Amino acid sequence: MRTIELNVQGMSCGSCVKHINAALAALAALAGVDAVEVDLPAGRVRVTGNAEAALLIATLDDAGYPAQAASPAAAAAAKPAGCGSSCNCH
Ligand SMILES: [Cu+2]
Protein backbone atom coordinates (compact mmCIF):
# COMPACT_ATOMS: atom_id res chain seq x y z
CA MET A 1 0.00 0.00 0.00
CA ARG A 2 1.20 3.49 -0.76
CA THR A 3 0.03 7.06 -0.91
CA ILE A 4 -0.03 8.95 -4.18
CA GLU A 5 -0.43 12.71 -4.26
CA LEU A 6 -1.91 14.31 -7.33
CA ASN A 7 -2.40 17.90 -8.35
CA VAL A 8 -5.83 18.26 -9.87
CA GLN A 9 -6.95 21.18 -12.04
CA GLY A 10 -10.44 22.57 -12.30
CA MET A 11 -11.48 21.47 -8.83
CA SER A 12 -12.94 24.42 -7.03
CA CYS A 13 -16.11 23.62 -5.12
CA GLY A 14 -17.76 20.90 -3.06
CA SER A 15 -19.47 19.49 -6.11
CA CYS A 16 -16.08 18.97 -7.78
CA VAL A 17 -14.94 17.12 -4.67
CA LYS A 18 -17.98 14.83 -4.94
CA HIS A 19 -17.27 14.12 -8.61
CA ILE A 20 -13.68 13.24 -7.81
CA ASN A 21 -14.57 11.06 -4.86
CA ALA A 22 -17.15 9.21 -6.96
CA ALA A 23 -14.73 8.70 -9.86
CA LEU A 24 -12.04 7.31 -7.59
CA ALA A 25 -14.48 5.29 -5.49
CA ALA A 26 -15.44 3.47 -8.69
CA LEU A 27 -11.86 2.20 -8.81
CA ALA A 28 -11.86 0.97 -5.23
CA ALA A 29 -12.69 -2.68 -5.79
CA LEU A 30 -11.18 -2.82 -9.27
CA ALA A 31 -7.75 -1.33 -8.78
CA GLY A 32 -7.24 -1.05 -5.04
CA VAL A 33 -8.11 2.38 -3.75
CA ASP A 34 -8.44 2.34 0.04
CA ALA A 35 -8.82 5.99 0.85
CA VAL A 36 -9.27 9.26 -1.01
CA GLU A 37 -8.58 12.59 0.61
CA VAL A 38 -9.37 15.74 -1.34
CA ASP A 39 -7.66 18.95 -0.33
CA LEU A 40 -9.78 21.49 -2.17
CA PRO A 41 -7.86 24.69 -1.27
CA ALA A 42 -4.57 23.09 -2.32
CA GLY A 43 -6.00 21.51 -5.49
CA ARG A 44 -4.61 18.22 -4.35
CA VAL A 45 -5.89 14.67 -4.03
CA ARG A 46 -4.22 12.05 -1.87
CA VAL A 47 -5.00 8.44 -2.69
CA THR A 48 -4.01 5.53 -0.48
CA GLY A 49 -4.03 2.04 -1.96
CA ASN A 50 -2.40 -0.10 -4.61
CA ALA A 51 -3.68 1.65 -7.73
CA GLU A 52 -1.13 2.93 -10.23
CA ALA A 53 -0.70 6.70 -10.40
CA ALA A 54 -1.22 6.55 -14.19
CA LEU A 55 -4.62 4.91 -13.70
CA LEU A 56 -5.67 7.51 -11.13
CA ILE A 57 -4.60 10.30 -13.47
CA ALA A 58 -6.47 8.73 -16.40
CA THR A 59 -9.58 8.35 -14.25
CA LEU A 60 -9.50 11.97 -13.13
CA ASP A 61 -8.88 13.12 -16.71
CA ASP A 62 -11.93 11.12 -17.80
CA ALA A 63 -13.98 12.77 -15.06
CA GLY A 64 -12.98 16.18 -16.46
CA TYR A 65 -10.19 17.06 -14.05
CA PRO A 66 -6.70 17.13 -15.54
CA ALA A 67 -4.35 15.64 -12.97
CA GLN A 68 -0.65 15.13 -12.60
CA ALA A 69 1.62 13.61 -10.02
CA ALA A 70 2.29 16.18 -7.33
CA SER A 71 5.61 17.91 -7.12
CA PRO A 72 6.56 20.84 -4.91
CA ALA A 73 6.85 23.23 -7.87
CA ALA A 74 3.44 22.26 -9.24
CA ALA A 75 1.89 22.64 -5.80
CA ALA A 76 3.18 26.21 -5.56
CA ALA A 77 1.71 27.01 -8.98
CA ALA A 78 -1.72 25.57 -8.20
CA LYS A 79 -4.09 28.41 -7.39
CA PRO A 80 -7.69 27.31 -7.06
CA ALA A 81 -10.12 29.95 -8.28
CA GLY A 82 -13.64 30.40 -7.02
CA CYS A 83 -16.39 28.28 -8.49
CA GLY A 84 -17.00 29.79 -11.90
CA SER A 85 -15.45 29.68 -15.34
CA SER A 86 -12.46 27.71 -14.09
CA CYS A 87 -14.66 25.15 -12.40
CA ASN A 88 -15.05 21.82 -14.22
CA CYS A 89 -18.23 20.59 -12.52
CA HIS A 90 -20.60 22.79 -14.49
CU1 LIG B 1 -17.10 22.72 -8.86
PDB file of N, CA and C and ligand atoms in Angstrom:
ATOM      1  N   MET A   1       0.846  -1.203   0.000  1.00  0.00           N
ATOM      2  CA  MET A   1       0.000   0.000   0.000  1.00  0.00           C
ATOM      3  C   MET A   1       0.879   1.250   0.000  1.00  0.00           C
ATOM      4  N   ARG A   2       0.419   2.249  -0.704  1.00  0.00           N
ATOM      5  CA  ARG A   2       1.196   3.488  -0.756  1.00  0.00           C
ATOM      6  C   ARG A   2       0.242   4.668  -0.889  1.00  0.00           C
ATOM      7  N   THR A   3       0.818   5.830  -0.765  1.00  0.00           N
ATOM      8  CA  THR A   3       0.028   7.055  -0.912  1.00  0.00           C
ATOM      9  C   THR A   3       0.532   7.813  -2.127  1.00  0.00           C
ATOM     10  N   ILE A   4      -0.380   8.201  -2.970  1.00  0.00           N
ATOM     11  CA  ILE A   4      -0.034   8.949  -4.176  1.00  0.00           C
ATOM     12  C   ILE A   4      -0.678  10.322  -4.070  1.00  0.00           C
ATOM     13  N   GLU A   5       0.115  11.349  -4.273  1.00  0.00           N
ATOM     14  CA  GLU A   5      -0.434  12.710  -4.264  1.00  0.00           C
ATOM     15  C   GLU A   5      -0.524  13.223  -5.689  1.00  0.00           C
ATOM     16  N   LEU A   6      -1.679  13.790  -5.987  1.00  0.00           N
ATOM     17  CA  LEU A   6      -1.912  14.310  -7.334  1.00  0.00           C
ATOM     18  C   LEU A   6      -2.340  15.765  -7.249  1.00  0.00           C
ATOM     19  N   ASN A   7      -1.872  16.548  -8.188  1.00  0.00           N
ATOM     20  CA  ASN A   7      -2.402  17.896  -8.350  1.00  0.00           C
ATOM     21  C   ASN A   7      -3.514  17.811  -9.373  1.00  0.00           C
ATOM     22  N   VAL A   8      -4.660  18.367  -9.015  1.00  0.00           N
ATOM     23  CA  VAL A   8      -5.830  18.256  -9.874  1.00  0.00           C
ATOM     24  C   VAL A   8      -6.306  19.649 -10.250  1.00  0.00           C
ATOM     25  N   GLN A   9      -6.494  19.868 -11.554  1.00  0.00           N
ATOM     26  CA  GLN A   9      -6.951  21.176 -12.036  1.00  0.00           C
ATOM     27  C   GLN A   9      -8.461  21.202 -12.170  1.00  0.00           C
ATOM     28  N   GLY A  10      -9.026  22.387 -12.042  1.00  0.00           N
ATOM     29  CA  GLY A  10     -10.442  22.567 -12.301  1.00  0.00           C
ATOM     30  C   GLY A  10     -11.334  22.153 -11.156  1.00  0.00           C
ATOM     31  N   MET A  11     -10.729  21.936  -9.997  1.00  0.00           N
ATOM     32  CA  MET A  11     -11.477  21.466  -8.828  1.00  0.00           C
ATOM     33  C   MET A  11     -11.642  22.662  -7.901  1.00  0.00           C
ATOM     34  N   SER A  12     -12.849  23.210  -7.829  1.00  0.00           N
ATOM     35  CA  SER A  12     -12.937  24.423  -7.025  1.00  0.00           C
ATOM     36  C   SER A  12     -14.197  24.562  -6.176  1.00  0.00           C
ATOM     37  N   CYS A  13     -14.992  23.519  -6.047  1.00  0.00           N
ATOM     38  CA  CYS A  13     -16.112  23.623  -5.122  1.00  0.00           C
ATOM     39  C   CYS A  13     -16.463  22.232  -4.597  1.00  0.00           C
ATOM     40  N   GLY A  14     -17.404  22.165  -3.678  1.00  0.00           N
ATOM     41  CA  GLY A  14     -17.763  20.901  -3.061  1.00  0.00           C
ATOM     42  C   GLY A  14     -18.308  19.892  -4.052  1.00  0.00           C
ATOM     43  N   SER A  15     -18.938  20.388  -5.108  1.00  0.00           N
ATOM     44  CA  SER A  15     -19.473  19.493  -6.115  1.00  0.00           C
ATOM     45  C   SER A  15     -18.340  18.809  -6.882  1.00  0.00           C
ATOM     46  N   CYS A  16     -17.272  19.556  -7.146  1.00  0.00           N
ATOM     47  CA  CYS A  16     -16.084  18.966  -7.779  1.00  0.00           C
ATOM     48  C   CYS A  16     -15.536  17.856  -6.893  1.00  0.00           C
ATOM     49  N   VAL A  17     -15.483  18.112  -5.601  1.00  0.00           N
ATOM     50  CA  VAL A  17     -14.944  17.116  -4.669  1.00  0.00           C
ATOM     51  C   VAL A  17     -15.774  15.843  -4.742  1.00  0.00           C
ATOM     52  N   LYS A  18     -17.105  15.999  -4.841  1.00  0.00           N
ATOM     53  CA  LYS A  18     -17.983  14.827  -4.937  1.00  0.00           C
ATOM     54  C   LYS A  18     -17.721  14.055  -6.225  1.00  0.00           C
ATOM     55  N   HIS A  19     -17.558  14.767  -7.328  1.00  0.00           N
ATOM     56  CA  HIS A  19     -17.270  14.117  -8.607  1.00  0.00           C
ATOM     57  C   HIS A  19     -15.987  13.293  -8.496  1.00  0.00           C
ATOM     58  N   ILE A  20     -14.984  13.896  -7.900  1.00  0.00           N
ATOM     59  CA  ILE A  20     -13.679  13.241  -7.811  1.00  0.00           C
ATOM     60  C   ILE A  20     -13.755  12.034  -6.893  1.00  0.00           C
ATOM     61  N   ASN A  21     -14.420  12.194  -5.769  1.00  0.00           N
ATOM     62  CA  ASN A  21     -14.573  11.057  -4.859  1.00  0.00           C
ATOM     63  C   ASN A  21     -15.317   9.912  -5.535  1.00  0.00           C
ATOM     64  N   ALA A  22     -16.369  10.249  -6.291  1.00  0.00           N
ATOM     65  CA  ALA A  22     -17.154   9.214  -6.959  1.00  0.00           C
ATOM     66  C   ALA A  22     -16.322   8.508  -8.026  1.00  0.00           C
ATOM     67  N   ALA A  23     -15.544   9.292  -8.794  1.00  0.00           N
ATOM     68  CA  ALA A  23     -14.731   8.704  -9.860  1.00  0.00           C
ATOM     69  C   ALA A  23     -13.702   7.746  -9.276  1.00  0.00           C
ATOM     70  N   LEU A  24     -13.086   8.156  -8.181  1.00  0.00           N
ATOM     71  CA  LEU A  24     -12.044   7.312  -7.588  1.00  0.00           C
ATOM     72  C   LEU A  24     -12.650   6.156  -6.801  1.00  0.00           C
ATOM     73  N   ALA A  25     -13.815   6.367  -6.220  1.00  0.00           N
ATOM     74  CA  ALA A  25     -14.481   5.287  -5.491  1.00  0.00           C
ATOM     75  C   ALA A  25     -14.830   4.148  -6.438  1.00  0.00           C
ATOM     76  N   ALA A  26     -15.110   4.497  -7.701  1.00  0.00           N
ATOM     77  CA  ALA A  26     -15.443   3.469  -8.692  1.00  0.00           C
ATOM     78  C   ALA A  26     -14.255   2.541  -8.934  1.00  0.00           C
ATOM     79  N   LEU A  27     -13.066   3.008  -8.616  1.00  0.00           N
ATOM     80  CA  LEU A  27     -11.857   2.195  -8.806  1.00  0.00           C
ATOM     81  C   LEU A  27     -11.566   1.312  -7.597  1.00  0.00           C
ATOM     82  N   ALA A  28     -12.247   1.570  -6.507  1.00  0.00           N
ATOM     83  CA  ALA A  28     -11.862   0.970  -5.230  1.00  0.00           C
ATOM     84  C   ALA A  28     -11.698  -0.541  -5.303  1.00  0.00           C
ATOM     85  N   ALA A  29     -12.744  -1.223  -5.759  1.00  0.00           N
ATOM     86  CA  ALA A  29     -12.688  -2.677  -5.789  1.00  0.00           C
ATOM     87  C   ALA A  29     -11.802  -3.160  -6.933  1.00  0.00           C
ATOM     88  N   LEU A  30     -11.861  -2.428  -8.036  1.00  0.00           N
ATOM     89  CA  LEU A  30     -11.183  -2.818  -9.265  1.00  0.00           C
ATOM     90  C   LEU A  30      -9.663  -2.733  -9.148  1.00  0.00           C
ATOM     91  N   ALA A  31      -9.190  -1.598  -8.698  1.00  0.00           N
ATOM     92  CA  ALA A  31      -7.754  -1.329  -8.781  1.00  0.00           C
ATOM     93  C   ALA A  31      -7.076  -1.196  -7.419  1.00  0.00           C
ATOM     94  N   GLY A  32      -7.854  -1.151  -6.346  1.00  0.00           N
ATOM     95  CA  GLY A  32      -7.237  -1.050  -5.040  1.00  0.00           C
ATOM     96  C   GLY A  32      -7.052   0.378  -4.573  1.00  0.00           C
ATOM     97  N   VAL A  33      -8.164   1.049  -4.344  1.00  0.00           N
ATOM     98  CA  VAL A  33      -8.115   2.383  -3.747  1.00  0.00           C
ATOM     99  C   VAL A  33      -8.733   2.260  -2.364  1.00  0.00           C
ATOM    100  N   ASP A  34      -7.946   2.508  -1.334  1.00  0.00           N
ATOM    101  CA  ASP A  34      -8.438   2.335   0.035  1.00  0.00           C
ATOM    102  C   ASP A  34      -8.976   3.621   0.633  1.00  0.00           C
ATOM    103  N   ALA A  35      -8.368   4.732   0.287  1.00  0.00           N
ATOM    104  CA  ALA A  35      -8.815   5.994   0.854  1.00  0.00           C
ATOM    105  C   ALA A  35      -8.530   7.124  -0.115  1.00  0.00           C
ATOM    106  N   VAL A  36      -9.434   8.079  -0.160  1.00  0.00           N
ATOM    107  CA  VAL A  36      -9.269   9.261  -1.005  1.00  0.00           C
ATOM    108  C   VAL A  36      -9.458  10.475  -0.119  1.00  0.00           C
ATOM    109  N   GLU A  37      -8.507  11.365  -0.184  1.00  0.00           N
ATOM    110  CA  GLU A  37      -8.580  12.587   0.612  1.00  0.00           C
ATOM    111  C   GLU A  37      -8.423  13.746  -0.362  1.00  0.00           C
ATOM    112  N   VAL A  38      -9.418  14.613  -0.407  1.00  0.00           N
ATOM    113  CA  VAL A  38      -9.368  15.738  -1.344  1.00  0.00           C
ATOM    114  C   VAL A  38      -9.084  17.015  -0.566  1.00  0.00           C
ATOM    115  N   ASP A  39      -8.003  17.671  -0.941  1.00  0.00           N
ATOM    116  CA  ASP A  39      -7.660  18.954  -0.335  1.00  0.00           C
ATOM    117  C   ASP A  39      -8.037  20.027  -1.352  1.00  0.00           C
ATOM    118  N   LEU A  40      -9.242  20.546  -1.183  1.00  0.00           N
ATOM    119  CA  LEU A  40      -9.782  21.494  -2.166  1.00  0.00           C
ATOM    120  C   LEU A  40      -8.947  22.771  -2.269  1.00  0.00           C
ATOM    121  N   PRO A  41      -8.631  23.443  -1.157  1.00  0.00           N
ATOM    122  CA  PRO A  41      -7.857  24.688  -1.274  1.00  0.00           C
ATOM    123  C   PRO A  41      -6.508  24.485  -1.950  1.00  0.00           C
ATOM    124  N   ALA A  42      -5.895  23.331  -1.741  1.00  0.00           N
ATOM    125  CA  ALA A  42      -4.567  23.089  -2.320  1.00  0.00           C
ATOM    126  C   ALA A  42      -4.653  22.521  -3.733  1.00  0.00           C
ATOM    127  N   GLY A  43      -5.857  22.131  -4.173  1.00  0.00           N
ATOM    128  CA  GLY A  43      -5.997  21.514  -5.487  1.00  0.00           C
ATOM    129  C   GLY A  43      -5.290  20.181  -5.552  1.00  0.00           C
ATOM    130  N   ARG A  44      -5.397  19.434  -4.475  1.00  0.00           N
ATOM    131  CA  ARG A  44      -4.606  18.221  -4.353  1.00  0.00           C
ATOM    132  C   ARG A  44      -5.477  17.047  -3.906  1.00  0.00           C
ATOM    133  N   VAL A  45      -5.169  15.885  -4.414  1.00  0.00           N
ATOM    134  CA  VAL A  45      -5.889  14.673  -4.027  1.00  0.00           C
ATOM    135  C   VAL A  45      -4.865  13.654  -3.570  1.00  0.00           C
ATOM    136  N   ARG A  46      -5.128  13.061  -2.413  1.00  0.00           N
ATOM    137  CA  ARG A  46      -4.215  12.048  -1.875  1.00  0.00           C
ATOM    138  C   ARG A  46      -4.952  10.712  -1.901  1.00  0.00           C
ATOM    139  N   VAL A  47      -4.370   9.745  -2.556  1.00  0.00           N
ATOM    140  CA  VAL A  47      -5.002   8.437  -2.686  1.00  0.00           C
ATOM    141  C   VAL A  47      -4.120   7.387  -2.027  1.00  0.00           C
ATOM    142  N   THR A  48      -4.730   6.625  -1.125  1.00  0.00           N
ATOM    143  CA  THR A  48      -4.012   5.532  -0.482  1.00  0.00           C
ATOM    144  C   THR A  48      -4.528   4.220  -1.046  1.00  0.00           C
ATOM    145  N   GLY A  49      -3.617   3.329  -1.418  1.00  0.00           N
ATOM    146  CA  GLY A  49      -4.026   2.042  -1.962  1.00  0.00           C
ATOM    147  C   GLY A  49      -2.954   1.476  -2.862  1.00  0.00           C
ATOM    148  N   ASN A  50      -3.362   0.563  -3.733  1.00  0.00           N
ATOM    149  CA  ASN A  50      -2.404  -0.099  -4.611  1.00  0.00           C
ATOM    150  C   ASN A  50      -2.536   0.324  -6.065  1.00  0.00           C
ATOM    151  N   ALA A  51      -3.459   1.240  -6.341  1.00  0.00           N
ATOM    152  CA  ALA A  51      -3.683   1.652  -7.727  1.00  0.00           C
ATOM    153  C   ALA A  51      -2.457   2.397  -8.262  1.00  0.00           C
ATOM    154  N   GLU A  52      -2.225   2.224  -9.572  1.00  0.00           N
ATOM    155  CA  GLU A  52      -1.129   2.930 -10.227  1.00  0.00           C
ATOM    156  C   GLU A  52      -1.476   4.403 -10.385  1.00  0.00           C
ATOM    157  N   ALA A  53      -0.478   5.262 -10.229  1.00  0.00           N
ATOM    158  CA  ALA A  53      -0.704   6.697 -10.401  1.00  0.00           C
ATOM    159  C   ALA A  53      -1.266   6.999 -11.787  1.00  0.00           C
ATOM    160  N   ALA A  54      -0.760   6.291 -12.818  1.00  0.00           N
ATOM    161  CA  ALA A  54      -1.219   6.550 -14.191  1.00  0.00           C
ATOM    162  C   ALA A  54      -2.714   6.279 -14.333  1.00  0.00           C
ATOM    163  N   LEU A  55      -3.198   5.244 -13.637  1.00  0.00           N
ATOM    164  CA  LEU A  55      -4.620   4.911 -13.701  1.00  0.00           C
ATOM    165  C   LEU A  55      -5.455   5.981 -12.996  1.00  0.00           C
ATOM    166  N   LEU A  56      -4.961   6.459 -11.868  1.00  0.00           N
ATOM    167  CA  LEU A  56      -5.675   7.514 -11.135  1.00  0.00           C
ATOM    168  C   LEU A  56      -5.759   8.772 -11.987  1.00  0.00           C
ATOM    169  N   ILE A  57      -4.643   9.096 -12.634  1.00  0.00           N
ATOM    170  CA  ILE A  57      -4.597  10.299 -13.473  1.00  0.00           C
ATOM    171  C   ILE A  57      -5.560  10.155 -14.649  1.00  0.00           C
ATOM    172  N   ALA A  58      -5.573   8.969 -15.269  1.00  0.00           N
ATOM    173  CA  ALA A  58      -6.472   8.734 -16.404  1.00  0.00           C
ATOM    174  C   ALA A  58      -7.930   8.832 -15.959  1.00  0.00           C
ATOM    175  N   THR A  59      -8.215   8.315 -14.775  1.00  0.00           N
ATOM    176  CA  THR A  59      -9.582   8.348 -14.253  1.00  0.00           C
ATOM    177  C   THR A  59     -10.032   9.781 -13.985  1.00  0.00           C
ATOM    178  N   LEU A  60      -9.148  10.571 -13.407  1.00  0.00           N
ATOM    179  CA  LEU A  60      -9.498  11.969 -13.131  1.00  0.00           C
ATOM    180  C   LEU A  60      -9.637  12.752 -14.435  1.00  0.00           C
ATOM    181  N   ASP A  61      -8.763  12.471 -15.397  1.00  0.00           N
ATOM    182  CA  ASP A  61      -8.883  13.118 -16.708  1.00  0.00           C
ATOM    183  C   ASP A  61     -10.241  12.812 -17.325  1.00  0.00           C
ATOM    184  N   ASP A  62     -10.638  11.531 -17.252  1.00  0.00           N
ATOM    185  CA  ASP A  62     -11.928  11.116 -17.798  1.00  0.00           C
ATOM    186  C   ASP A  62     -13.072  11.851 -17.117  1.00  0.00           C
ATOM    187  N   ALA A  63     -12.928  12.102 -15.826  1.00  0.00           N
ATOM    188  CA  ALA A  63     -13.980  12.768 -15.063  1.00  0.00           C
ATOM    189  C   ALA A  63     -14.001  14.274 -15.349  1.00  0.00           C
ATOM    190  N   GLY A  64     -13.005  14.766 -16.091  1.00  0.00           N
ATOM    191  CA  GLY A  64     -12.982  16.175 -16.462  1.00  0.00           C
ATOM    192  C   GLY A  64     -12.010  17.016 -15.652  1.00  0.00           C
ATOM    193  N   TYR A  65     -11.151  16.347 -14.895  1.00  0.00           N
ATOM    194  CA  TYR A  65     -10.191  17.058 -14.053  1.00  0.00           C
ATOM    195  C   TYR A  65      -8.775  16.641 -14.409  1.00  0.00           C
ATOM    196  N   PRO A  66      -8.075  17.471 -15.182  1.00  0.00           N
ATOM    197  CA  PRO A  66      -6.698  17.132 -15.543  1.00  0.00           C
ATOM    198  C   PRO A  66      -5.842  17.010 -14.281  1.00  0.00           C
ATOM    199  N   ALA A  67      -5.137  15.902 -14.181  1.00  0.00           N
ATOM    200  CA  ALA A  67      -4.354  15.640 -12.974  1.00  0.00           C
ATOM    201  C   ALA A  67      -2.925  15.310 -13.339  1.00  0.00           C
ATOM    202  N   GLN A  68      -2.046  15.540 -12.411  1.00  0.00           N
ATOM    203  CA  GLN A  68      -0.655  15.133 -12.598  1.00  0.00           C
ATOM    204  C   GLN A  68      -0.070  14.783 -11.238  1.00  0.00           C
ATOM    205  N   ALA A  69       0.964  13.978 -11.262  1.00  0.00           N
ATOM    206  CA  ALA A  69       1.621  13.609 -10.018  1.00  0.00           C
ATOM    207  C   ALA A  69       2.128  14.880  -9.349  1.00  0.00           C
ATOM    208  N   ALA A  70       1.941  14.961  -8.048  1.00  0.00           N
ATOM    209  CA  ALA A  70       2.286  16.184  -7.329  1.00  0.00           C
ATOM    210  C   ALA A  70       3.793  16.345  -7.225  1.00  0.00           C
ATOM    211  N   SER A  71       4.229  17.561  -7.395  1.00  0.00           N
ATOM    212  CA  SER A  71       5.614  17.906  -7.121  1.00  0.00           C
ATOM    213  C   SER A  71       5.577  19.254  -6.424  1.00  0.00           C
ATOM    214  N   PRO A  72       6.598  19.583  -5.654  1.00  0.00           N
ATOM    215  CA  PRO A  72       6.561  20.844  -4.910  1.00  0.00           C
ATOM    216  C   PRO A  72       6.358  22.058  -5.808  1.00  0.00           C
ATOM    217  N   ALA A  73       6.977  22.080  -6.977  1.00  0.00           N
ATOM    218  CA  ALA A  73       6.851  23.229  -7.872  1.00  0.00           C
ATOM    219  C   ALA A  73       5.410  23.362  -8.368  1.00  0.00           C
ATOM    220  N   ALA A  74       4.812  22.227  -8.733  1.00  0.00           N
ATOM    221  CA  ALA A  74       3.445  22.256  -9.235  1.00  0.00           C
ATOM    222  C   ALA A  74       2.488  22.695  -8.135  1.00  0.00           C
ATOM    223  N   ALA A  75       2.755  22.278  -6.908  1.00  0.00           N
ATOM    224  CA  ALA A  75       1.885  22.645  -5.795  1.00  0.00           C
ATOM    225  C   ALA A  75       1.891  24.158  -5.597  1.00  0.00           C
ATOM    226  N   ALA A  76       3.072  24.768  -5.740  1.00  0.00           N
ATOM    227  CA  ALA A  76       3.180  26.211  -5.560  1.00  0.00           C
ATOM    228  C   ALA A  76       2.425  26.945  -6.654  1.00  0.00           C
ATOM    229  N   ALA A  77       2.360  26.348  -7.846  1.00  0.00           N
ATOM    230  CA  ALA A  77       1.715  27.006  -8.978  1.00  0.00           C
ATOM    231  C   ALA A  77       0.200  26.843  -8.952  1.00  0.00           C
ATOM    232  N   ALA A  78      -0.283  25.851  -8.202  1.00  0.00           N
ATOM    233  CA  ALA A  78      -1.724  25.573  -8.201  1.00  0.00           C
ATOM    234  C   ALA A  78      -2.462  26.626  -7.398  1.00  0.00           C
ATOM    235  N   LYS A  79      -3.311  27.382  -8.080  1.00  0.00           N
ATOM    236  CA  LYS A  79      -4.095  28.412  -7.389  1.00  0.00           C
ATOM    237  C   LYS A  79      -5.566  28.185  -7.692  1.00  0.00           C
ATOM    238  N   PRO A  80      -6.281  27.554  -6.794  1.00  0.00           N
ATOM    239  CA  PRO A  80      -7.689  27.312  -7.064  1.00  0.00           C
ATOM    240  C   PRO A  80      -8.458  28.630  -7.136  1.00  0.00           C
ATOM    241  N   ALA A  81      -9.274  28.762  -8.157  1.00  0.00           N
ATOM    242  CA  ALA A  81     -10.117  29.946  -8.284  1.00  0.00           C
ATOM    243  C   ALA A  81     -11.454  29.660  -7.636  1.00  0.00           C
ATOM    244  N   GLY A  82     -12.305  30.640  -7.547  1.00  0.00           N
ATOM    245  CA  GLY A  82     -13.639  30.401  -7.023  1.00  0.00           C
ATOM    246  C   GLY A  82     -14.420  29.565  -8.019  1.00  0.00           C
ATOM    247  N   CYS A  83     -15.563  29.072  -7.585  1.00  0.00           N
ATOM    248  CA  CYS A  83     -16.389  28.279  -8.493  1.00  0.00           C
ATOM    249  C   CYS A  83     -16.902  29.223  -9.579  1.00  0.00           C
ATOM    250  N   GLY A  84     -16.617  28.913 -10.808  1.00  0.00           N
ATOM    251  CA  GLY A  84     -17.002  29.788 -11.903  1.00  0.00           C
ATOM    252  C   GLY A  84     -16.458  29.256 -13.199  1.00  0.00           C
ATOM    253  N   SER A  85     -15.886  30.112 -14.015  1.00  0.00           N
ATOM    254  CA  SER A  85     -15.452  29.683 -15.343  1.00  0.00           C
ATOM    255  C   SER A  85     -14.346  28.657 -15.267  1.00  0.00           C
ATOM    256  N   SER A  86     -13.570  28.647 -14.177  1.00  0.00           N
ATOM    257  CA  SER A  86     -12.459  27.711 -14.088  1.00  0.00           C
ATOM    258  C   SER A  86     -12.893  26.399 -13.450  1.00  0.00           C
ATOM    259  N   CYS A  87     -14.163  26.318 -13.116  1.00  0.00           N
ATOM    260  CA  CYS A  87     -14.656  25.152 -12.402  1.00  0.00           C
ATOM    261  C   CYS A  87     -15.145  24.105 -13.396  1.00  0.00           C
ATOM    262  N   ASN A  88     -14.726  22.844 -13.229  1.00  0.00           N
ATOM    263  CA  ASN A  88     -15.055  21.824 -14.218  1.00  0.00           C
ATOM    264  C   ASN A  88     -16.322  21.035 -13.920  1.00  0.00           C
ATOM    265  N   CYS A  89     -17.060  21.392 -12.866  1.00  0.00           N
ATOM    266  CA  CYS A  89     -18.229  20.595 -12.519  1.00  0.00           C
ATOM    267  C   CYS A  89     -19.497  21.139 -13.156  1.00  0.00           C
ATOM    268  N   HIS A  90     -19.392  22.216 -13.905  1.00  0.00           N
ATOM    269  CA  HIS A  90     -20.599  22.785 -14.494  1.00  0.00           C
ATOM    270  C   HIS A  90     -20.663  22.542 -15.993  1.00  0.00           C
TER     271      HIS A  90
HETATM  272 CU    CU B   1     -17.103  22.718  -8.862  1.00  0.00          CU
END
